[in-house]
Amino acid sequence: DVKVTQSSRYLVKRTGEKVFLECVQDMDHENMFWYRQDPGLGLRLIYFSYDVKMKEKGDIPEGYSVSREKKERFSLILESASTNQTSMYLCASSLLSEAGYEQYFGPGTRLTVT
Amino acid sequence: AQKITQTQPGMFVQEKEAVTLDCTYDTSDQSYGLFWYKQPSSGEMIFLIYQGSYDEQNATEGRYSLNFQKARKSANLVISASQLGDSAMYFCAMREGATSNSGYALNFGKGTSLLVTP
């Protein structure tokens, strides 16, 4: 059974803290993605990676960085958390091909920054 | 510019009735894919159905079908015989093809909240 796991379902952090959100997939997928979901805005792409140590900015990368040291793991880093980063964060993975169409999502991390 | 437009923020449908959730898209690619995902209140994103731009037949998966009208750039989701468990947010998404530099990331619409009533 395919699986994408995220390190926490719920997280509460203080303004200015460094926050790590971890995502692991067991499907040997090349592509991994971090999305942010806010009410009324749908899902927006923060960063993606198509290979180990490779990363590309998505639509809203400001205030975030990522790390992909191993193929199965993709980390999202909030260098200095701010209240406007309170959101649901969703990780996804997929094959690196047009034929590999489906993205598999993790359960999400609901982050609150106070 | 918004690439995926879902014009219905919320919809109601009675149990056992059919419902259509609207989705229009904007792309200049010839090769692209269209998806629908369901997100229940628990938060997980559940893949429902996929339509490739070159697929001539409308996709179907059980009670879900995708009404693909390429010339109109629409990809509406039809749920037949609605069930109470269908109450959820529904997202339309598009993956663009060769001209995309987003690693085949998905562009999502803002979603439609569906409530199925007894």
CSV table of C-alpha atoms in Angstrom, one decimal:
chain,number,residue,atom,x,y,z
A,1,ASP,CA,0.0,0.0,0.0
A,2,VAL,CA,1.5,3.3,-1.1
A,3,LYS,CA,2.2,5.7,1.7
A,4,VAL,CA,3.2,9.3,2.3
A,5,THR,CA,3.7,10.1,6.0
A,6,GLN,CA,4.2,13.5,7.7
A,7,SER,CA,6.0,13.9,11.0
A,8,SER,CA,3.1,15.6,12.8
A,9,ARG,CA,-0.6,16.1,12.4
A,10,TYR,CA,-0.7,19.1,14.6
A,11,LEU,CA,2.1,21.5,15.6
A,12,VAL,CA,2.1,24.7,17.6
A,13,LYS,CA,5.1,26.9,17.5
A,14,ARG,CA,6.0,30.4,18.6
A,15,THR,CA,6.9,33.3,16.4
A,16,GLY,CA,10.6,33.3,15.4
A,17,GLU,CA,11.1,29.6,16.0
A,18,LYS,CA,12.7,27.4,13.4
A,19,VAL,CA,10.2,24.8,12.3
A,20,PHE,CA,10.9,21.5,10.5
A,21,LEU,CA,8.1,19.6,8.7
A,22,GLU,CA,9.2,16.2,7.6
A,23,CYS,CA,7.7,14.1,4.8
A,24,VAL,CA,8.6,10.5,3.9
A,25,GLN,CA,7.3,8.4,1.0
A,26,ASP,CA,7.9,4.7,0.4
A,27,MET,CA,7.0,4.5,-3.3
A,28,ASP,CA,10.5,5.4,-4.7
A,29,HIS,CA,9.0,8.5,-6.4
A,30,GLU,CA,11.3,11.0,-7.9
A,31,ASN,CA,9.0,14.0,-7.4
A,32,MET,CA,8.1,15.4,-4.1
A,33,PHE,CA,6.1,18.5,-3.3
A,34,TRP,CA,5.1,20.8,-0.5
A,35,TYR,CA,1.8,22.6,-0.7
A,36,ARG,CA,0.1,25.0,1.7
A,37,GLN,CA,-3.7,25.0,2.0
A,38,ASP,CA,-5.7,27.9,3.3
A,39,PRO,CA,-9.5,28.3,3.3
A,40,GLY,CA,-10.8,29.9,0.1
A,41,LEU,CA,-7.4,29.7,-1.6
A,42,GLY,CA,-7.1,26.0,-2.4
A,43,LEU,CA,-3.6,24.4,-2.4
A,44,ARG,CA,-0.6,26.5,-3.4
A,45,LEU,CA,2.8,25.1,-4.3
A,46,ILE,CA,5.7,26.1,-2.0
A,47,TYR,CA,8.6,24.0,-3.3
A,48,PHE,CA,9.1,20.9,-5.2
A,49,SER,CA,12.0,18.5,-5.8
A,50,TYR,CA,12.5,16.1,-8.7
A,51,ASP,CA,15.7,14.4,-7.4
A,52,VAL,CA,17.9,14.2,-4.4
A,53,LYS,CA,19.5,17.5,-3.6
A,54,MET,CA,17.4,19.2,-6.3
A,55,LYS,CA,14.8,21.8,-5.4
A,56,GLU,CA,12.8,24.3,-7.3
A,57,LYS,CA,10.6,27.2,-6.0
A,58,GLY,CA,6.9,27.0,-6.4
A,59,ASP,CA,4.4,29.8,-6.3
A,60,ILE,CA,4.9,31.0,-2.7
A,61,PRO,CA,8.5,30.1,-1.6
A,62,GLU,CA,9.0,33.2,0.5
A,63,GLY,CA,9.8,32.4,4.2
A,64,TYR,CA,10.4,28.7,3.4
A,65,SER,CA,13.3,26.5,2.4
A,66,VAL,CA,13.5,22.8,1.7
A,67,SER,CA,16.0,19.9,2.0
A,68,ARG,CA,16.1,16.6,0.2
A,69,GLU,CA,19.1,14.6,1.2
A,70,LYS,CA,17.5,11.2,0.5
A,71,LYS,CA,15.1,10.2,-2.2
A,72,GLU,CA,12.3,9.2,0.2
A,73,ARG,CA,12.5,12.3,2.5
A,74,PHE,CA,11.6,15.9,1.7
A,75,SER,CA,11.7,18.5,4.5
A,76,LEU,CA,10.1,21.9,4.7
A,77,ILE,CA,11.8,24.4,6.9
A,78,LEU,CA,10.4,27.6,8.2
A,79,GLU,CA,13.5,29.6,9.1
A,80,SER,CA,11.7,32.0,11.4
A,81,ALA,CA,8.1,31.2,11.8
A,82,SER,CA,5.5,34.0,11.6
A,83,THR,CA,1.8,34.1,12.3
A,84,ASN,CA,1.0,34.3,8.6
A,85,GLN,CA,2.5,30.9,8.2
A,86,THR,CA,-0.3,29.3,10.3
A,87,SER,CA,-1.8,26.9,7.8
A,88,MET,CA,-2.3,23.3,6.7
A,89,TYR,CA,0.8,21.9,5.0
A,90,LEU,CA,0.5,19.0,2.6
A,91,CYS,CA,3.3,16.9,1.2
A,92,ALA,CA,2.9,14.9,-2.0
A,93,SER,CA,4.9,12.6,-4.2
A,94,SER,CA,4.6,11.3,-7.8
A,95,LEU,CA,6.6,9.6,-10.5
A,96,LEU,CA,8.7,11.8,-12.7
A,97,SER,CA,6.9,11.3,-16.0
A,98,GLU,CA,3.8,12.5,-17.7
A,99,ALA,CA,2.5,9.0,-17.5
A,100,GLY,CA,2.9,8.9,-13.8
A,101,TYR,CA,0.0,11.2,-13.2
A,102,GLU,CA,-1.3,10.7,-9.7
A,103,GLN,CA,0.1,12.6,-6.8
A,104,TYR,CA,-0.1,10.8,-3.5
A,105,PHE,CA,-0.7,13.0,-0.5
A,106,GLY,CA,0.3,12.8,3.1
A,107,PRO,CA,-2.3,13.4,5.9
A,108,GLY,CA,-1.2,17.0,6.4
A,109,THR,CA,0.3,19.0,9.2
A,110,ARG,CA,-1.8,21.7,10.7
A,111,LEU,CA,0.7,24.3,11.9
A,112,THR,CA,-0.3,27.1,14.3
A,113,VAL,CA,2.2,29.9,14.9
A,114,THR,CA,1.5,32.0,18.0
B,1,ALA,CA,-3.9,34.3,-13.7
B,2,GLN,CA,-6.0,31.5,-12.2
B,3,LYS,CA,-5.4,28.3,-14.1
B,4,ILE,CA,-8.2,26.4,-12.4
B,5,THR,CA,-11.6,28.0,-11.7
B,6,GLN,CA,-14.2,26.4,-9.5
B,7,THR,CA,-17.1,28.8,-9.4
B,8,GLN,CA,-19.2,27.0,-6.8
B,9,PRO,CA,-17.9,27.6,-3.2
B,10,GLY,CA,-20.7,25.4,-1.8
B,11,MET,CA,-23.2,22.9,-3.1
B,12,PHE,CA,-26.1,21.0,-1.5
B,13,VAL,CA,-27.5,17.7,-2.9
B,14,GLN,CA,-30.0,15.3,-1.5
B,15,GLU,CA,-28.9,11.7,-0.9
B,16,LYS,CA,-29.3,9.5,-4.0
B,17,GLU,CA,-29.4,12.4,-6.3
B,18,ALA,CA,-26.7,13.2,-8.9
B,19,VAL,CA,-24.6,16.3,-8.6
B,20,THR,CA,-22.2,18.1,-11.0
B,21,LEU,CA,-19.2,20.1,-9.7
B,22,ASP,CA,-17.9,22.6,-12.2
B,23,CYS,CA,-14.3,23.2,-13.2
B,24,THR,CA,-12.8,25.2,-16.0
B,25,TYR,CA,-9.1,25.4,-16.7
B,26,ASP,CA,-6.7,27.6,-18.7
B,27,THR,CA,-3.6,26.3,-20.4
B,28,SER,CA,-1.8,26.6,-23.7
B,29,ASP,CA,-0.3,23.2,-23.5
B,30,GLN,CA,-1.5,20.4,-25.7
B,31,SER,CA,-0.6,17.8,-23.2
B,32,TYR,CA,-2.0,18.1,-19.8
B,33,GLY,CA,-3.9,16.1,-17.1
B,34,LEU,CA,-7.0,17.0,-15.1
B,35,PHE,CA,-7.7,15.5,-11.7
B,36,TRP,CA,-10.3,15.6,-9.0
B,37,TYR,CA,-9.5,15.1,-5.3
B,38,LYS,CA,-11.8,14.8,-2.4
B,39,GLN,CA,-10.9,16.1,1.0
B,40,PRO,CA,-13.1,15.0,3.9
B,41,SER,CA,-13.0,16.9,7.2
B,42,SER,CA,-10.2,14.6,8.4
B,43,GLY,CA,-7.9,16.5,5.9
B,44,GLU,CA,-6.5,13.7,3.7
B,45,MET,CA,-6.6,14.3,0.0
B,46,ILE,CA,-8.2,11.4,-1.8
B,47,PHE,CA,-7.6,11.0,-5.5
B,48,LEU,CA,-10.9,10.4,-7.4
B,49,ILE,CA,-10.4,10.5,-11.1
B,50,TYR,CA,-8.0,11.5,-13.9
B,51,GLN,CA,-8.5,12.7,-17.5
B,52,GLY,CA,-5.7,13.1,-19.9
B,53,SER,CA,-5.9,15.8,-22.6
B,54,TYR,CA,-5.6,13.2,-25.4
B,55,ASP,CA,-8.2,10.8,-23.9
B,56,GLU,CA,-11.2,10.7,-26.2
B,57,GLN,CA,-13.5,9.0,-23.7
B,58,ASN,CA,-14.7,10.7,-20.5
B,59,ALA,CA,-13.1,9.1,-17.5
B,60,THR,CA,-15.3,7.1,-15.1
B,61,GLU,CA,-14.5,5.5,-11.7
B,62,GLY,CA,-17.5,3.9,-10.0
B,63,ARG,CA,-19.9,6.7,-9.2
B,64,TYR,CA,-17.6,9.4,-10.4
B,65,SER,CA,-17.4,10.5,-14.0
B,66,LEU,CA,-15.6,13.4,-15.5
B,67,ASN,CA,-17.4,15.4,-18.2
B,68,PHE,CA,-14.5,16.6,-20.3
B,69,GLN,CA,-15.2,19.3,-22.9
B,70,LYS,CA,-11.9,20.2,-24.4
B,71,ALA,CA,-13.0,23.0,-26.6
B,72,ARG,CA,-14.7,24.7,-23.7
B,73,LYS,CA,-11.8,23.8,-21.3
B,74,SER,CA,-14.1,22.4,-18.8
B,75,ALA,CA,-13.7,19.2,-16.7
B,76,ASN,CA,-16.8,18.9,-14.5
B,77,LEU,CA,-17.1,16.1,-11.9
B,78,VAL,CA,-20.4,14.2,-11.8
B,79,ILE,CA,-21.2,12.2,-8.7
B,80,SER,CA,-24.1,9.8,-9.3
B,81,ALA,CA,-26.3,8.5,-6.5
B,82,SER,CA,-24.9,10.8,-3.8
B,83,GLN,CA,-24.2,9.3,-0.4
B,84,LEU,CA,-23.8,11.0,3.0
B,85,GLY,CA,-20.2,10.1,3.0
B,86,ASP,CA,-19.7,12.2,-0.1
B,87,SER,CA,-19.9,15.4,2.0
B,88,ALA,CA,-16.4,16.9,1.7
B,89,MET,CA,-14.4,19.5,-0.2
B,90,TYR,CA,-13.7,18.7,-3.8
B,91,PHE,CA,-10.7,20.1,-5.7
B,92,CYS,CA,-10.1,20.2,-9.4
B,93,ALA,CA,-6.5,20.3,-10.4
B,94,MET,CA,-4.4,20.4,-13.5
B,95,ARG,CA,-0.9,19.1,-14.4
B,96,GLU,CA,0.6,20.8,-17.4
B,97,GLY,CA,2.9,19.1,-19.7
B,98,ALA,CA,6.1,19.7,-21.6
B,99,THR,CA,6.1,23.5,-21.2
B,100,SER,CA,5.7,23.4,-17.5
B,101,ASN,CA,8.7,24.0,-15.3
B,102,SER,CA,7.0,22.9,-12.1
B,103,GLY,CA,8.0,19.3,-12.1
B,104,TYR,CA,4.5,18.2,-12.9
B,105,ALA,CA,3.1,19.9,-9.8
B,106,LEU,CA,-0.6,20.3,-9.7
B,107,ASN,CA,-2.5,23.6,-10.0
B,108,PHE,CA,-5.5,23.5,-7.8
B,109,GLY,CA,-8.8,25.3,-7.8
B,110,LYS,CA,-10.1,26.8,-4.6
B,111,GLY,CA,-12.5,24.0,-4.1
B,112,THR,CA,-16.2,23.3,-3.7
B,113,SER,CA,-17.7,22.2,-0.4
B,114,LEU,CA,-20.4,19.6,-1.0
B,115,LEU,CA,-23.0,18.8,1.6
B,116,VAL,CA,-25.2,15.7,1.0
B,117,THR,CA,-28.4,15.9,3.0
B,118,PRO,CA,-30.7,12.9,4.0
